[in-house]
Amino acid sequence: MALDSMNTKSLTLPQSVSSEIWAKAQESSVVMKLAERITLPGNGLTIPVVTGDPVAAWTAETEEKPVGKHTLTTKTMKGYTVALIEPFSNQFRANNEALYEALVGRLPMSIAKVFDQTVFGFQDAPGESFDTLAQAPALDVSVKTYDAFVDAIGTVSKAEADLNHWVLSPAARTVLLKAKDSNNRPLFISNASVEGAPNSVLSIPAHFSRHAYKPAVTSKSVEVVGFGGDWSGARYGIVQDINIAIADQASLSVKDGSKTVQLNLFQRNMFAVRIELEIGFVIRSASEFVRLENGTIS
C-alpha cells in the first residue's frame, strides 16, 4: 500500500524545539546566511528587476531636455519541495531527546546541503524558476592565485555589481595558504605558524563551507573550490517552515543496491521521520558571480 494512504500523524514538538530545528538548518546553509529571505506565497512570486537607468545629459539654454526611461524585467520565484525520510527503531520513540538529536543533527543539515549545492549548480535545479550559479563565469585560482582573486572582483564589476562575499571550500583554504610571493612568503596571512585560513580575502569577507566544493570526477571535469559574488542580488523564499511528520504503519520504498525493496515499518517494529521544506531561490544574474576552479580541464 502506498505511503501516502497509510495512517500518518504529525510530530508535535514544543515551540522552542521547532524553532531550534529551523535555526540549525539556517546555520548549516551558507546560502541562507548570505542571501536575503523574502516571503514566498504558495503560488509563487514575481519580482521586478531594474535592468537599466535613464541617461541624463548636459543641455544648453533653450535646448530640448533629453527623455529617457528605466528598463525593467521580471524574475519568477517558485517554491520547490526538498525532502528526506529516515527510518528509526522504536527505541527512539521511547526517548524523545534521542529523536530530537537525530532530527536536529542530521535531517535539517541534509536539506541545507542539497539546497546549497543546487544553488551552486552542482545539482540540477528542481524547476525553471529556481536560479543557480551553474552559468557563472569560471576562473582558475591554482596559478597566480592572487591575480585570480583580483580578476574575480573585476569580472563581477563588469556586470555592474560588487563582489561582497566569498564562499570558499576547505580546498580553497589550501589554495590560499599555499599562495606565496616571490620571496616564498604567504600572500594571504602574515604568520603561517599561528594563523589559519583568512576570514577575508582582499578585504572581502570569506565564508568557508564544504557545500561549495565539487571534486573533479573525470578528465572532462574540474575541481570547484568556491564562489564569489554580489549576494545583495540573491533572494530565497520559504512557503512554510520545515514540516516534520512520523509514520509507524507505512511501507517505504528503499534502494538496496540496484533493487528497490519495500520496508514495512510495522512488521519491523520501526517508525520513519519525514522532513520537508518548500523553498525557492533567485538571483539578478549569474554574471554577478564567479566560480573558482582549482585547475583547468586537461
XYZ file of C-alpha atoms in Angstrom:
298
model
C 0.000 0.000 0.000
C 1.280 3.459 -0.834
C 2.911 5.526 1.852
C 0.531 8.477 1.470
C -2.522 6.269 2.174
C -1.179 4.978 5.483
C -2.105 6.304 8.913
C 0.473 9.046 9.388
C 0.377 11.557 12.221
C 2.240 14.802 12.666
C 5.013 15.018 15.211
C 4.093 17.860 17.563
C 7.134 19.374 19.211
C 7.328 22.246 21.716
C 7.711 25.634 20.044
C 11.261 26.039 21.323
C 12.283 22.735 19.747
C 10.682 23.510 16.361
C 12.465 26.864 16.240
C 15.819 25.328 17.037
C 15.426 22.747 14.290
C 14.911 25.556 11.794
C 17.804 27.548 13.228
C 20.118 24.593 12.702
C 19.132 24.443 9.023
C 19.901 28.144 8.624
C 23.256 27.839 10.356
C 24.342 24.995 8.128
C 23.315 26.692 4.870
C 25.810 29.298 3.726
C 23.411 30.475 1.007
C 20.752 31.233 3.600
C 23.322 33.252 5.555
C 24.226 35.465 2.603
C 21.006 35.762 0.590
C 18.066 37.807 1.827
C 14.952 35.907 2.862
C 11.635 37.098 1.474
C 8.089 35.872 1.985
C 7.109 33.389 -0.724
C 3.402 32.692 -1.346
C 2.380 29.185 -2.299
C 1.581 30.207 -5.888
C 4.972 31.857 -6.413
C 6.149 35.447 -6.689
C 7.055 37.850 -9.500
C 9.955 40.178 -8.672
C 10.555 43.329 -10.773
C 14.208 43.811 -11.749
C 15.599 47.165 -12.874
C 17.997 46.417 -15.731
C 18.849 49.958 -16.836
C 18.551 53.600 -15.825
C 17.710 56.630 -17.972
C 20.725 58.676 -19.013
C 20.927 62.367 -18.188
C 22.805 64.785 -20.447
C 24.089 68.357 -20.435
C 21.912 70.795 -22.351
C 22.378 74.404 -23.345
C 19.908 77.130 -22.601
C 16.595 76.721 -24.513
C 17.633 73.299 -25.864
C 15.252 70.358 -25.501
C 15.941 68.233 -22.468
C 16.661 64.523 -23.058
C 13.922 61.985 -22.443
C 14.681 58.535 -21.068
C 13.173 55.726 -19.107
C 14.170 52.811 -16.935
C 14.270 49.325 -18.450
C 12.678 46.532 -16.479
C 12.323 42.794 -16.499
C 10.888 40.313 -14.018
C 12.108 37.232 -12.163
C 9.730 34.499 -11.073
C 10.352 32.673 -7.816
C 8.503 29.460 -7.060
C 8.747 27.104 -4.135
C 10.063 23.585 -4.705
C 9.946 20.799 -2.152
C 13.132 19.222 -0.823
C 12.520 16.232 1.437
C 14.032 13.230 3.180
C 12.691 10.215 5.060
C 14.765 8.330 7.604
C 13.599 5.171 9.418
C 14.436 4.516 13.076
C 13.911 1.733 15.546
C 11.076 2.139 18.058
C 13.596 2.690 20.834
C 13.771 6.258 19.549
C 10.065 6.688 20.279
C 10.687 5.962 23.936
C 13.373 8.593 24.031
C 12.215 11.962 22.685
C 15.593 13.533 23.329
C 17.333 10.989 21.125
C 14.760 11.577 18.356
C 15.216 15.307 18.682
C 19.019 14.983 18.403
C 18.632 12.821 15.291
C 16.317 15.367 13.654
C 18.435 18.374 14.530
C 21.799 16.811 13.825
C 21.110 15.059 10.534
C 17.926 15.753 8.630
C 17.855 19.583 8.548
C 21.517 19.640 7.555
C 20.770 17.290 4.671
C 18.179 19.761 3.396
C 20.642 22.643 3.783
C 23.292 20.739 1.822
C 21.101 19.877 -1.145
C 19.758 23.443 -1.234
C 23.247 24.988 -1.227
C 24.678 22.577 -3.772
C 21.726 23.143 -6.090
C 22.234 26.913 -5.855
C 25.930 26.404 -6.663
C 24.977 24.419 -9.758
C 26.306 21.059 -8.543
C 22.846 19.506 -8.905
C 20.104 20.132 -11.436
C 17.577 22.795 -10.449
C 14.173 21.404 -9.402
C 12.449 23.684 -11.923
C 12.952 26.571 -14.343
C 12.073 29.191 -11.701
C 14.910 28.109 -9.393
C 18.109 30.004 -10.246
C 21.594 28.510 -9.902
C 25.198 29.591 -10.387
C 25.854 26.906 -12.999
C 26.383 29.560 -15.687
C 28.593 31.850 -13.578
C 31.923 32.656 -15.302
C 34.817 30.473 -14.125
C 38.337 31.457 -13.044
C 41.314 29.203 -12.339
C 42.839 30.075 -8.941
C 45.532 27.359 -8.997
C 48.055 29.534 -10.890
C 48.774 33.140 -9.906
C 46.277 32.846 -7.079
C 46.464 36.484 -6.029
C 45.826 37.721 -9.558
C 42.974 35.245 -9.970
C 41.119 36.604 -6.944
C 41.681 40.151 -8.195
C 40.342 39.091 -11.593
C 37.273 37.651 -9.859
C 36.476 41.087 -8.445
C 36.971 42.610 -11.902
C 34.761 40.018 -13.572
C 31.870 40.768 -11.210
C 32.374 44.522 -11.625
C 31.949 44.161 -15.400
C 28.383 43.038 -14.643
C 27.904 46.354 -12.806
C 27.919 44.541 -9.465
C 30.187 44.455 -6.410
C 31.754 41.230 -5.164
C 30.889 41.450 -1.463
C 31.347 37.876 -0.185
C 33.444 34.818 -0.955
C 32.084 31.327 -0.278
C 35.102 29.028 -0.083
C 35.510 25.322 0.500
C 38.236 23.736 2.649
C 40.060 23.025 -0.628
C 40.178 26.773 -1.291
C 41.711 27.232 2.145
C 44.612 25.069 0.986
C 44.983 27.131 -2.197
C 45.115 30.349 -0.166
C 47.625 29.012 2.349
C 49.925 27.786 -0.433
C 49.905 31.114 -2.280
C 53.330 32.792 -1.827
C 55.138 35.808 -3.185
C 58.492 35.790 -4.992
C 60.262 35.531 -1.624
C 58.262 32.449 -0.641
C 56.208 34.362 1.934
C 52.471 33.671 2.355
C 50.320 36.153 0.473
C 47.058 35.934 2.390
C 48.266 35.535 6.001
C 51.052 37.267 7.896
C 52.174 34.372 10.107
C 51.680 30.857 8.780
C 52.708 29.197 12.062
C 49.881 30.725 14.111
C 47.206 31.795 11.607
C 44.689 29.613 9.852
C 42.652 30.438 6.798
C 41.968 34.141 6.392
C 38.471 35.305 7.278
C 38.696 37.738 4.390
C 40.391 37.727 1.006
C 41.419 41.093 -0.442
C 39.411 42.720 2.382
C 36.215 40.921 1.299
C 34.584 38.594 3.892
C 35.201 34.875 3.314
C 32.775 32.174 4.468
C 34.007 28.581 4.494
C 31.608 25.762 3.677
C 32.030 22.198 2.444
C 28.886 22.741 0.382
C 30.905 24.956 -2.005
C 33.148 22.101 -3.133
C 32.786 19.865 -6.171
C 35.539 17.359 -6.929
C 36.823 16.630 -10.404
C 35.459 13.154 -11.061
C 36.539 12.728 -14.691
C 39.145 14.123 -17.062
C 36.356 16.251 -18.550
C 35.520 17.951 -15.240
C 37.359 20.338 -12.944
C 37.538 20.833 -9.193
C 35.356 23.704 -7.967
C 36.603 25.214 -4.700
C 34.325 28.197 -4.154
C 32.422 31.203 -5.402
C 32.454 34.965 -5.149
C 29.696 37.356 -5.979
C 27.273 40.135 -5.242
C 24.961 38.486 -2.745
C 22.840 41.625 -2.405
C 21.025 40.417 -5.528
C 20.227 36.948 -4.142
C 16.881 36.054 -2.571
C 15.479 32.864 -1.101
C 11.866 32.357 -0.116
C 10.159 29.767 2.041
C 6.497 28.880 1.603
C 6.333 27.403 5.088
C 8.890 26.363 7.656
C 10.256 22.849 7.904
C 7.484 20.265 8.180
C 8.124 17.124 10.198
C 5.887 14.036 10.318
C 6.251 10.470 11.560
C 4.653 7.187 10.480
C 4.795 3.776 12.126
C 2.460 1.778 9.843
C 3.818 2.750 6.461
C 5.823 0.930 3.812
C 8.903 2.655 2.427
C 10.482 2.099 -0.968
C 14.166 1.673 -0.127
C 17.036 1.168 -2.564
C 19.045 -1.993 -1.871
C 21.899 -1.906 -4.343
C 20.325 -1.980 -7.787
C 16.963 -3.142 -6.416
C 14.116 -1.298 -4.727
C 12.565 -3.145 -1.790
C 9.583 -2.418 0.448
C 10.329 -1.769 4.111
C 7.269 -2.456 6.286
C 7.708 -0.342 9.415
C 5.019 -2.076 11.485
C 6.394 -5.515 10.735
C 9.923 -4.462 11.715
C 8.893 -2.526 14.834
C 10.179 0.727 13.324
C 8.963 4.195 12.501
C 10.086 6.792 9.962
C 10.593 10.539 10.178
C 9.807 12.672 7.143
C 11.192 16.185 6.873
C 10.445 18.575 4.017
C 10.810 22.209 3.098
C 9.274 24.203 0.241
C 11.836 26.797 -0.842
C 12.807 28.933 -3.836
C 15.889 30.883 -4.914
C 16.556 33.636 -7.460
C 19.442 35.936 -8.383
C 19.579 39.032 -10.573
C 22.095 37.403 -12.894
C 24.680 34.614 -12.803
C 27.125 37.106 -14.338
C 27.283 38.827 -10.926
C 29.102 35.757 -9.551
C 32.272 33.834 -10.351
C 33.082 30.164 -9.934
C 36.550 29.484 -8.536
C 38.247 26.411 -10.007
C 41.428 24.666 -8.959
C 42.961 23.821 -12.330
C 41.550 23.513 -15.806
C 40.186 20.631 -17.829
C 43.072 18.778 -19.421
